[in-house]
Coordinates of C-alpha atoms in Angstrom, one line a residue:
Chain C
X1 CA 25.7 14.3 116.1
X2 CA 27.1 16.5 118.9
X3 CA 26.7 15.6 122.6
X4 CA 24.5 18.6 123.2
X5 CA 23.2 21.6 121.3
X6 CA 22.6 24.9 123.1
X7 CA 21.2 28.2 121.9
X8 CA 18.4 30.7 121.9
X9 CA 14.9 29.5 120.9
X10 CA 13.1 31.1 117.9
X11 CA 9.5 30.1 118.1
X12 CA 7.1 29.8 115.2
X13 CA 3.5 28.4 114.7
X14 CA 1.9 25.5 112.9
X15 CA 2.4 24.2 109.4
X16 CA 5.7 25.9 108.7
X17 CA 6.0 24.8 105.0
X18 CA 9.0 24.3 102.8
X19 CA 8.1 27.2 100.6
X20 CA 8.7 29.6 103.6
X21 CA 11.7 27.6 104.8
X22 CA 13.4 28.1 101.4
X23 CA 11.4 29.9 98.7
X24 CA 11.4 28.3 95.3
X25 CA 13.5 30.9 93.7
X26 CA 16.5 29.7 95.8
X27 CA 16.1 26.0 94.9
X28 CA 18.6 26.2 92.2
X29 CA 21.3 26.8 94.8
X30 CA 23.0 23.7 96.2
X31 CA 25.7 25.2 98.5
X32 CA 24.5 24.8 102.1
X33 CA 26.1 28.1 103.3
X34 CA 24.5 30.0 100.4
X35 CA 21.1 28.3 101.1
X36 CA 21.6 29.1 104.8
X37 CA 21.6 32.8 104.1
X38 CA 17.9 32.5 103.1
X39 CA 16.7 30.1 105.7
X40 CA 13.1 30.8 106.8
X41 CA 13.1 33.9 104.6
X42 CA 9.5 33.5 103.6
X43 CA 8.3 33.2 107.2
X44 CA 10.6 35.7 109.0
X45 CA 12.9 37.8 106.8
X46 CA 14.9 38.7 110.0
X47 CA 15.7 35.1 111.0
X48 CA 19.2 34.8 109.7
X49 CA 20.2 38.3 110.9
X50 CA 18.9 37.8 114.5
X51 CA 20.0 34.2 115.0
X52 CA 23.4 33.0 116.1
X53 CA 25.1 29.6 115.4
X54 CA 23.7 27.0 117.8
X55 CA 20.2 28.6 118.0
X56 CA 17.2 26.3 117.9
X57 CA 13.9 26.6 116.0
X58 CA 10.9 25.7 118.0
X59 CA 7.6 25.2 116.1
X60 CA 4.1 23.8 116.5
X61 CA 2.6 20.9 114.5
X62 CA 3.4 19.7 110.9
X63 CA 6.8 21.4 110.5
X64 CA 8.1 21.1 107.0
X65 CA 4.9 20.4 105.1
X66 CA 4.8 20.7 101.3
X67 CA 7.6 20.1 98.9
X68 CA 10.2 17.3 99.0
X69 CA 13.0 19.8 98.5
X70 CA 15.9 18.5 100.6
X71 CA 17.4 22.1 100.4
X72 CA 14.8 23.0 103.1
X73 CA 16.6 21.1 106.0
X74 CA 20.0 21.9 104.3
X75 CA 19.2 25.6 104.5
X76 CA 18.3 25.3 108.2
X77 CA 21.5 23.4 108.9
X78 CA 23.5 25.8 106.6
X79 CA 22.3 28.8 108.6
X80 CA 24.0 27.4 111.7
X81 CA 20.7 26.4 113.4
X82 CA 21.6 23.5 115.6
X83 CA 18.2 21.7 115.9
X84 CA 14.5 22.0 115.3
X85 CA 12.0 21.1 118.1
X86 CA 8.3 20.7 117.0
X87 CA 5.1 19.0 118.1
X88 CA 5.2 17.1 114.9
X89 CA 6.9 17.0 111.5
X90 CA 5.7 16.4 107.9
X91 CA 6.7 13.0 106.6
X92 CA 9.1 13.9 103.8
X93 CA 10.8 16.7 105.9
X94 CA 11.3 14.2 108.7
X95 CA 13.1 11.7 106.5
X96 CA 15.2 14.4 104.8
X97 CA 16.3 15.9 108.2
X98 CA 17.5 12.5 109.4
X99 CA 19.2 11.8 106.1
X100 CA 21.2 15.1 106.1
X101 CA 21.9 15.1 109.8
X102 CA 19.7 18.0 110.9
X103 CA 18.8 17.1 114.5
X104 CA 15.0 17.2 115.0
X105 CA 13.0 16.4 118.1
X106 CA 9.3 15.9 118.7
X107 CA 7.9 17.2 122.1
X108 CA 4.6 18.8 122.7
X109 CA 5.6 19.7 126.3
X110 CA 8.8 21.4 125.1
X111 CA 7.0 23.5 122.5
X112 CA 4.3 24.5 125.1
X113 CA 7.0 25.3 127.7
X114 CA 9.5 27.2 125.6
X115 CA 9.1 30.9 124.7
X116 CA 11.0 32.7 122.0
X117 CA 14.4 33.9 123.4
X118 CA 14.6 31.1 126.0
X119 CA 18.1 29.5 126.5
X120 CA 17.6 25.9 125.3
X121 CA 19.9 22.8 125.4
X122 CA 19.1 19.5 123.7
X123 CA 20.9 16.3 124.6
X124 CA 20.3 13.9 121.7
X125 CA 21.5 10.8 123.5
X126 CA 18.7 11.0 126.0
X127 CA 16.2 13.2 124.2
X128 CA 16.3 15.6 127.2
X129 CA 15.4 19.2 126.3
X130 CA 16.6 21.6 129.0
X131 CA 15.1 25.1 129.3
X132 CA 17.8 27.0 131.2
X133 CA 15.7 30.2 131.3
X134 CA 12.8 28.6 133.0
X135 CA 14.6 25.8 134.8
X136 CA 12.4 23.1 133.2
X137 CA 13.3 19.8 131.4
X138 CA 11.2 18.2 128.8
X139 CA 11.5 14.8 127.1
X140 CA 11.5 14.3 123.3
X141 CA 9.8 11.3 121.8
X142 CA 12.0 8.3 121.0
X143 CA 12.8 7.6 117.4
X144 CA 11.4 4.3 116.1
X145 CA 14.2 1.6 116.5
X146 CA 14.9 1.5 112.7
X147 CA 15.4 5.2 112.5
X148 CA 17.5 5.2 115.6
X149 CA 19.7 2.6 114.0
X150 CA 20.1 4.8 110.9
X151 CA 21.0 7.8 113.0
X152 CA 23.5 5.7 115.1
X153 CA 25.1 4.4 111.8
X154 CA 25.6 8.0 110.7
X155 CA 22.7 8.4 108.4
X156 CA 21.5 6.8 105.1
X157 CA 24.8 7.0 103.2
X158 CA 26.7 4.7 105.6
X159 CA 23.7 2.4 105.5
X160 CA 23.8 2.2 101.7
X161 CA 27.6 1.7 101.8
X162 CA 27.1 -1.3 104.2
X163 CA 24.4 -2.7 101.9
X164 CA 26.7 -2.4 98.9
X165 CA 29.6 -4.1 100.7
X166 CA 27.3 -6.9 101.8
X167 CA 26.1 -7.4 98.2
X168 CA 29.7 -7.7 97.0
X169 CA 30.8 -10.1 99.7
Chain M
X1 CA -4.9 -5.9 103.0
X2 CA -5.5 -2.6 101.3
X3 CA -4.3 -1.9 97.8
X4 CA -1.3 0.1 99.2
X5 CA -0.4 -2.8 101.6
X6 CA -0.6 -5.4 98.8
X7 CA 1.7 -3.4 96.5
X8 CA 4.2 -2.8 99.3
X9 CA 4.2 -6.5 100.5
X10 CA 4.8 -7.7 96.9
X11 CA 7.7 -5.3 96.4
X12 CA 9.2 -6.3 99.8
X13 CA 8.9 -10.0 99.0
X14 CA 6.5 -10.6 101.9
X15 CA 3.1 -12.3 102.1
X16 CA 1.6 -9.5 104.1
X17 CA 2.5 -6.2 105.8
X18 CA 0.9 -4.2 108.6
X19 CA 0.7 -0.5 109.0
X20 CA 3.7 0.8 110.9
X21 CA 5.9 -2.0 109.7
X22 CA 9.3 -0.9 108.3
X23 CA 10.1 -2.7 105.0
X24 CA 12.7 -2.7 102.3
X25 CA 10.9 -2.5 99.0
X26 CA 12.2 -2.9 95.4
X27 CA 11.3 0.0 93.2
X28 CA 10.1 -0.2 89.6
X29 CA 11.0 3.4 88.8
X30 CA 13.0 6.2 90.4
X31 CA 12.3 9.8 89.2
X32 CA 14.2 13.1 89.7
X33 CA 14.0 16.6 88.2
X34 CA 17.0 18.8 87.8
X35 CA 16.7 20.3 91.3
X36 CA 16.4 17.0 93.2
X37 CA 18.8 15.2 90.9
X38 CA 21.5 17.8 91.3
X39 CA 21.6 17.2 95.1
X40 CA 21.1 13.4 94.7
X41 CA 24.0 13.1 92.2
X42 CA 26.2 14.9 94.7
X43 CA 25.2 12.4 97.4
X44 CA 25.7 9.4 95.1
X45 CA 29.2 10.6 94.3
X46 CA 30.0 10.5 98.0
X47 CA 28.8 6.9 98.5
X48 CA 31.7 4.5 98.6
X49 CA 31.3 1.7 96.1
X50 CA 28.5 3.4 94.2
X51 CA 29.7 3.9 90.6
X52 CA 26.6 2.9 88.7
X53 CA 22.9 3.3 89.1
X54 CA 21.1 0.0 89.8
X55 CA 19.3 -0.1 86.4
X56 CA 19.5 2.6 83.7
X57 CA 16.1 1.6 82.3
X58 CA 14.4 2.2 85.6
X59 CA 15.3 5.8 86.2
X60 CA 13.6 8.8 84.7
X61 CA 15.2 12.2 84.7
X62 CA 13.1 15.2 83.6
X63 CA 14.3 18.8 83.2
X64 CA 11.3 20.9 84.3
X65 CA 11.7 23.3 87.1
X66 CA 14.0 26.1 86.0
X67 CA 14.1 25.3 82.3
X68 CA 14.7 26.5 79.7
X69 CA 17.4 27.7 82.1
X70 CA 16.5 31.1 83.5
X71 CA 20.1 31.9 84.5
X72 CA 23.6 30.4 84.6
X73 CA 23.0 28.7 88.0
X74 CA 19.9 27.0 86.7
X75 CA 21.8 26.0 83.5
X76 CA 24.4 24.4 85.7
X77 CA 21.9 22.1 87.4
X78 CA 20.3 21.2 84.1
X79 CA 23.7 20.3 82.7
X80 CA 24.7 18.3 85.8
X81 CA 21.7 16.1 85.3
X82 CA 22.1 15.8 81.6
X83 CA 25.8 14.8 82.0
X84 CA 24.8 12.2 84.6
X85 CA 22.1 10.8 82.3
X86 CA 24.7 10.4 79.5
X87 CA 27.4 8.9 81.8
X88 CA 24.9 6.4 83.4
X89 CA 23.2 5.7 80.1
X90 CA 19.8 6.6 81.6
X91 CA 17.1 5.5 79.1
X92 CA 14.4 8.0 80.1
X93 CA 16.0 11.4 80.1
X94 CA 13.8 14.3 79.0
X95 CA 15.3 17.6 78.1
X96 CA 13.1 20.6 77.1
X97 CA 11.4 20.0 73.8
X98 CA 11.1 16.3 74.5
X99 CA 9.3 16.3 77.8
X100 CA 7.6 18.8 80.0
X101 CA 6.4 18.5 83.6
X102 CA 7.7 15.2 85.1
X103 CA 4.3 14.0 86.3
X104 CA 2.6 14.8 83.0
X105 CA 5.4 13.1 81.0
X106 CA 5.8 9.8 82.9
X107 CA 2.3 8.5 82.4
X108 CA 2.3 9.8 78.7
X109 CA 5.4 7.8 78.0
X110 CA 4.1 4.6 79.5
X111 CA 6.5 4.7 82.5
X112 CA 3.7 4.2 85.1
X113 CA 1.5 1.1 85.4
X114 CA -0.9 -0.4 88.0
X115 CA 0.7 -2.2 90.9
X116 CA 4.1 -0.6 90.4
X117 CA 6.2 1.1 93.1
X118 CA 7.6 4.5 92.2
X119 CA 9.6 6.9 94.2
X120 CA 10.5 10.4 93.0
X121 CA 12.5 13.4 94.1
X122 CA 9.3 15.6 94.0
X123 CA 6.5 15.6 96.5
X124 CA 3.9 15.4 93.8
X125 CA 5.1 11.9 92.8
X126 CA 1.9 10.7 94.5
X127 CA 0.3 11.6 91.2
X128 CA 0.9 8.1 89.8
X129 CA -1.6 6.7 92.4
X130 CA -4.1 7.7 89.7
X131 CA -3.0 4.5 87.8
X132 CA -3.2 2.2 90.8
X133 CA 0.5 2.4 91.6
X134 CA 2.1 3.1 94.9
X135 CA 4.0 6.3 94.4
X136 CA 5.6 8.7 96.9
X137 CA 7.8 11.7 97.0
X138 CA 11.2 11.8 98.8
X139 CA 14.2 14.0 99.2
X140 CA 17.4 13.7 97.3
X141 CA 19.4 11.5 99.7
X142 CA 16.7 8.9 99.6
X143 CA 16.6 9.2 95.9
X144 CA 20.4 8.7 95.7
X145 CA 20.0 5.6 97.8
X146 CA 17.3 4.4 95.4
X147 CA 19.5 5.2 92.4
X148 CA 22.1 2.9 93.8
X149 CA 20.2 0.1 95.5
X150 CA 17.0 0.0 93.5
X151 CA 15.3 -0.3 96.9
X152 CA 13.9 2.0 99.5
X153 CA 13.0 1.6 103.2
X154 CA 9.4 2.5 103.9
X155 CA 7.1 2.6 106.8
X156 CA 3.8 0.9 105.8
X157 CA 1.1 3.6 106.0
X158 CA -2.3 3.1 107.5
X159 CA -5.1 3.9 105.0
X160 CA -7.9 6.4 104.9
X161 CA -10.8 5.4 102.6
X162 CA -12.6 8.3 100.9
X163 CA -15.9 7.4 99.3
X164 CA -17.5 9.9 96.9
X165 CA -21.2 9.5 96.1
X166 CA -23.3 11.4 93.6
X167 CA -22.9 13.2 90.3
X168 CA -20.9 16.3 89.6
X169 CA -22.9 19.3 88.5
X170 CA -22.2 21.5 85.5
X171 CA -18.8 23.3 85.8
X172 CA -17.8 21.2 88.8
X173 CA -14.7 19.1 88.3
X174 CA -12.2 16.7 89.9
X175 CA -10.2 19.7 91.1
X176 CA -13.3 20.9 93.1
X177 CA -13.6 17.4 94.6
X178 CA -10.0 17.4 95.7
X179 CA -10.0 20.9 97.1
X180 CA -13.1 20.0 99.1
X181 CA -11.3 16.9 100.3
X182 CA -8.2 18.8 101.4
X183 CA -10.4 21.3 103.1
X184 CA -12.2 18.5 104.9
X185 CA -9.1 16.5 105.9
X186 CA -6.8 19.5 106.7
X187 CA -3.2 19.9 105.5
X188 CA -2.0 17.4 108.1
X189 CA -5.1 15.3 108.2
X190 CA -3.6 12.4 106.3
X191 CA 0.0 12.7 107.5
X192 CA 1.9 9.4 107.2
X193 CA -1.3 7.8 105.7
X194 CA -2.4 6.4 102.3
X195 CA -5.5 7.9 100.8
X196 CA -7.6 5.4 98.9
X197 CA -10.3 6.9 96.6
X198 CA -13.6 5.1 96.1
X199 CA -17.2 5.6 95.0
X200 CA -19.3 6.1 91.9
X201 CA -18.2 9.7 91.4
X202 CA -14.5 8.8 91.0
X203 CA -15.4 5.7 88.9
X204 CA -16.9 8.2 86.4
X205 CA -13.8 10.4 86.4
X206 CA -11.5 10.5 83.4
X207 CA -7.8 9.5 83.9
X208 CA -7.0 13.3 84.0
X209 CA -9.5 13.8 86.8
X210 CA -8.0 11.0 88.8
X211 CA -4.5 12.5 88.2
X212 CA -5.7 15.8 89.6
X213 CA -7.0 14.1 92.7
X214 CA -4.0 11.8 93.4
X215 CA -1.6 14.7 92.7
X216 CA -3.0 16.6 95.7
X217 CA -2.9 13.8 98.3
X218 CA 0.3 15.4 99.6
X219 CA -1.7 18.6 100.3
X220 CA -3.4 16.6 103.1
X221 CA 0.1 15.3 104.2
X222 CA -0.5 11.9 102.7
X223 CA 2.3 9.5 101.8
X224 CA 0.4 8.4 98.7
X225 CA -3.1 8.7 97.1
X226 CA -4.4 5.7 95.2
X227 CA -7.2 4.6 92.8
X228 CA -8.1 1.1 91.8
X229 CA -7.1 0.5 88.2
X230 CA -10.2 -0.1 86.0
X231 CA -10.8 -0.6 82.3
X232 CA -10.1 3.1 81.6
X233 CA -6.7 2.8 83.4
X234 CA -5.8 -0.4 81.7
X235 CA -6.7 0.9 78.2
X236 CA -4.6 4.1 78.9
X237 CA -1.6 2.2 80.0
X238 CA -1.7 -0.5 77.3
X239 CA -1.8 2.2 74.6
X240 CA 1.6 3.4 75.9
X241 CA 3.5 0.3 77.0
X242 CA 3.8 -3.4 76.4
X243 CA 5.3 -3.9 79.9
X244 CA 3.4 -6.5 82.0
X245 CA 1.8 -5.2 85.2
X246 CA -0.2 -6.6 88.1
X247 CA -3.6 -5.2 88.9
X248 CA -4.6 -5.6 92.5
X249 CA -7.6 -4.7 94.6
X250 CA -8.1 -4.0 98.3
X251 CA -9.5 -7.0 100.1
X252 CA -13.2 -6.8 101.2
X253 CA -12.0 -7.1 104.8
X254 CA -9.1 -4.6 104.4
X255 CA -8.7 -2.4 107.5
X256 CA -9.0 1.4 107.2
X257 CA -8.1 3.9 109.9
X258 CA -10.9 6.1 108.8
X259 CA -13.7 6.1 106.2
X260 CA -14.9 9.5 105.0
X261 CA -17.9 9.8 102.8
X262 CA -18.4 12.9 100.6
X263 CA -21.6 13.5 98.8
X264 CA -21.1 15.6 95.7
X265 CA -24.6 16.2 94.3
X266 CA -24.7 19.7 95.8
X267 CA -21.0 20.5 95.5
X268 CA -20.2 23.9 94.2
X269 CA -16.9 24.8 92.5
X270 CA -14.4 25.2 95.3
X271 CA -11.6 27.7 96.0
X272 CA -8.6 27.4 98.3
X273 CA -8.0 30.9 99.7
X274 CA -4.6 32.2 100.9
X275 CA -2.3 30.9 102.4
X276 CA -2.9 27.1 102.7
X277 CA -4.5 24.5 100.4
X278 CA -7.0 23.5 103.1
X279 CA -8.5 27.0 103.5
X280 CA -11.2 25.9 101.1
X281 CA -14.5 27.8 100.5
X282 CA -17.4 27.4 98.0
X283 CA -17.2 29.7 95.0
X284 CA -20.5 31.4 96.0
X285 CA -18.8 32.7 99.2
X286 CA -15.5 33.8 97.5
X287 CA -17.2 35.4 94.5
X288 CA -19.4 37.4 96.8
X289 CA -16.3 39.1 98.2
X290 CA -15.4 40.6 94.8
X291 CA -11.8 39.3 94.8
X292 CA -9.9 41.1 92.0
X293 CA -7.0 39.3 90.5
X294 CA -3.8 40.4 88.7
X295 CA -2.9 37.0 87.2
X296 CA -4.6 33.8 86.2
X297 CA -2.4 30.8 85.8
X298 CA -3.4 27.6 84.0
X299 CA -1.1 24.7 84.1
X300 CA 1.0 22.5 86.4
X301 CA 1.1 18.8 87.2
X302 CA -2.4 19.2 88.7
X303 CA -4.2 20.8 85.8
X304 CA -1.9 21.1 82.8
X305 CA -3.5 18.4 80.6
X306 CA -5.3 18.6 77.3
X307 CA -8.7 18.1 79.0
X308 CA -8.0 21.1 81.2
X309 CA -6.9 23.4 78.3
X310 CA -10.0 22.4 76.3
X311 CA -12.2 23.5 79.2
X312 CA -10.5 26.9 79.4
X313 CA -10.6 27.3 75.6
X314 CA -14.3 26.5 75.5
X315 CA -15.0 29.3 78.1
X316 CA -12.7 31.8 76.4
X317 CA -13.6 31.1 72.8
X318 CA -14.4 34.3 70.9
X319 CA -14.0 36.5 74.0
X320 CA -11.3 38.7 75.5
X321 CA -9.8 38.4 78.9
X322 CA -10.4 41.3 81.3
X323 CA -8.0 44.2 80.6
X324 CA -7.0 44.4 84.2
X325 CA -5.1 41.1 84.3
X326 CA -2.8 38.7 82.5
X327 CA -3.4 35.0 81.9
X328 CA -0.5 32.6 81.7
X329 CA -1.1 29.1 80.2
X330 CA 1.5 26.3 80.5
X331 CA 0.6 23.1 78.7
X332 CA 1.9 20.3 80.9
X333 CA 4.1 18.6 78.3
X334 CA 5.4 18.9 74.7
X335 CA 2.7 16.3 73.7
X336 CA -0.1 18.3 75.4
X337 CA 1.3 21.5 73.7
X338 CA 1.2 19.8 70.3
X339 CA -2.2 18.4 70.7
X340 CA -3.5 21.7 71.9
X341 CA -1.9 23.4 68.9
X342 CA -3.4 20.8 66.4
X343 CA -6.9 21.2 67.9
X344 CA -6.7 25.0 67.7
X345 CA -6.9 25.3 71.5
X346 CA -3.7 27.4 71.7
X347 CA -4.9 29.8 69.0
X348 CA -8.2 30.3 70.9
X349 CA -6.3 31.0 74.1
X350 CA -3.9 33.4 72.4
X351 CA -6.7 35.2 70.6
X352 CA -8.4 35.8 74.0
X353 CA -5.3 37.4 75.2
X354 CA -3.5 34.6 77.1
X355 CA 0.2 34.1 76.9
X356 CA 1.1 30.5 76.1
X357 CA 4.4 29.4 77.7
X358 CA 6.6 26.4 77.2
X359 CA 5.8 23.3 79.4
X360 CA 7.3 23.4 82.9
X361 CA 7.0 24.0 86.6
X362 CA 8.3 27.6 86.7
X363 CA 5.4 29.7 87.8
X364 CA 3.8 27.2 90.1
X365 CA 6.7 27.3 92.6
X366 CA 7.8 30.8 92.1
X367 CA 10.7 29.8 89.9
X368 CA 10.2 31.9 86.7
X369 CA 7.8 32.8 83.9
X370 CA 4.9 34.0 86.1
X371 CA 6.1 35.0 89.5
X372 CA 4.0 37.5 91.5
X373 CA 5.1 40.8 92.9
X374 CA 4.3 42.5 96.2
X375 CA 0.5 43.0 96.6
X376 CA -0.4 40.9 93.6
X377 CA -3.1 38.3 93.6
X378 CA -3.5 35.2 91.4
X379 CA -6.0 32.5 90.9
X380 CA -4.3 29.4 89.7
X381 CA -5.0 25.8 88.8
X382 CA -1.8 24.7 90.7
X383 CA -1.7 22.7 93.9
X384 CA -0.2 25.0 96.6
X385 CA -0.8 28.5 97.8
X386 CA 1.6 28.9 100.7
X387 CA 3.1 32.3 101.5
X388 CA 5.6 33.2 98.8
X389 CA 4.8 30.1 96.8
X390 CA 4.5 32.0 93.5
X391 CA 6.9 34.7 94.2
X392 CA 6.5 37.6 96.7
X393 CA 5.6 36.7 100.3
X394 CA 3.3 39.7 100.0
X395 CA 1.3 38.1 97.1
X396 CA -1.8 36.0 97.5
X397 CA -2.7 32.8 95.6
X398 CA -6.1 31.3 95.3
X399 CA -6.5 27.7 93.9
X400 CA -9.3 26.7 91.7
X401 CA -10.4 24.6 88.7
X402 CA -9.5 25.5 85.1
X403 CA -13.2 26.5 84.6
X404 CA -13.2 28.8 87.6
X405 CA -9.9 30.3 86.5
X406 CA -11.2 30.8 83.0
X407 CA -14.3 32.5 84.3
X408 CA -12.2 34.7 86.5
X409 CA -10.0 35.6 83.5
X410 CA -13.1 37.1 81.7
X411 CA -14.3 39.1 84.7
X412 CA -11.1 40.1 86.3
X413 CA -12.2 38.8 89.7
X414 CA -12.7 35.3 91.1
X415 CA -16.0 34.2 89.4
X416 CA -18.4 31.3 89.4
X417 CA -18.2 29.6 86.0
X418 CA -21.8 28.5 86.4
X419 CA -23.1 32.0 86.8
X420 CA -21.2 33.1 83.6
X421 CA -22.6 30.2 81.7
X422 CA -26.1 31.0 82.7
X423 CA -25.6 34.7 81.9
X424 CA -24.2 33.7 78.5
X425 CA -21.1 35.8 79.1

């Protein structure tokens, strides 16, 4: 994960589901860049034309509810979006985001404080979320220790490789 | 411990587990469809030291989302999974013509039994909780890890106990119970939790009714939804497999985060209005609004079973669907399709003006064979009605039982099947 992510905030509401993140008709695409062209299409058809690489999605509670489609976080990452900040995430999306390396952060204060268009910087190492537009800093919730160790190891794939190597030894 | 905790503890080799605990659990079965498998296979190919799946007899691969392939891109995914199944000697691979919708096929084929732990690359994997199994949906990277290790890491969920009391009225079904439940809990009301279904009402339900309810646990955000296996469950499973399984029960002193009691004596048929599955209203309210529909869809892993098709056929027998709409019926599997054909159900539906499609998930998630255009409105037996779910983001989807959908097919607007029955329509 990068030291910090910085970009403009694009703010959305509660219960942003996986069908609007990447509509079913695109789920036969597996290329991240192609998927990225349709990120959030069901919610905001303008998203990919108005966002720039590094921009950050900010949303209310239960982001990513619905389907288990891993192409949902892949599409967000593929669009160049650098992170998602929400008050809470749906369970499967949360796992998928960590597994594919899409940085996600939970912070009620950040979501309440950030307006669409604000210049936002996230520092993953500390969980600090800086709102440069408003001169405010918020703190993201800590990941549970096991998930932090997965993130530190580089995700689920290196973890599986380590387990396989241990099994052989 | 709760039933969910007991299954997880046993699969993790532990005497007991607590909610919030992270465990490594052995899996009895790993499921994927051509969409989730395509991504998972790519991930597996990138894992150093992972040439083979952990056990080719414990993986089920089902072609069901974009098949028969709607275009070359979809054909590519289907082929990717088929080639993988051959390469890895996967025992349970279901191409079109031999399978159908994954969650209909697995129980039919005896691949699901009480006490088992099943993970699948599809959020409706929670369906198998109908059989007293712990079953949950995951993304493709998790599925790739499970393919290789035969294990998954899981956070033990706290449990919500739902107790249903009373007797279902005429034309009120398991789907109505579950829509009411999702409405009551809300779409994030059970996030990270296990839902455990109890009470005399669900004891009376058929296996199909329990499937309908477990299937939609995810619509309240739950990790899994689970029923206790009873004589009906055991008879169903033993007819389909000789595999041994462990039937467990929640302890009398099991700890629940919440207990919710739902009395069903007065329950009307329910409808989830656009655009979330928890926007649930009784049919009397919705019917009063004269909601015209362009499409009725009957099928999916929620309600694509023979029992569902029989209900629809009974209502449509000898009648014609309204001229203002189309009705699309997808039997859930090849076996359901054949049984419906043998019983004359498909002929009844076709004679009424329904189109009967091949088994699959297409229309339910806006893939193909029943997608909606701008401004169109559908009433459907499926499980989700998010914006754009069945096609255009400018379309509207209402969720209801097969009986309510059949009644609506006759009138052209969302209708109460009880009113039609009384009127002898």
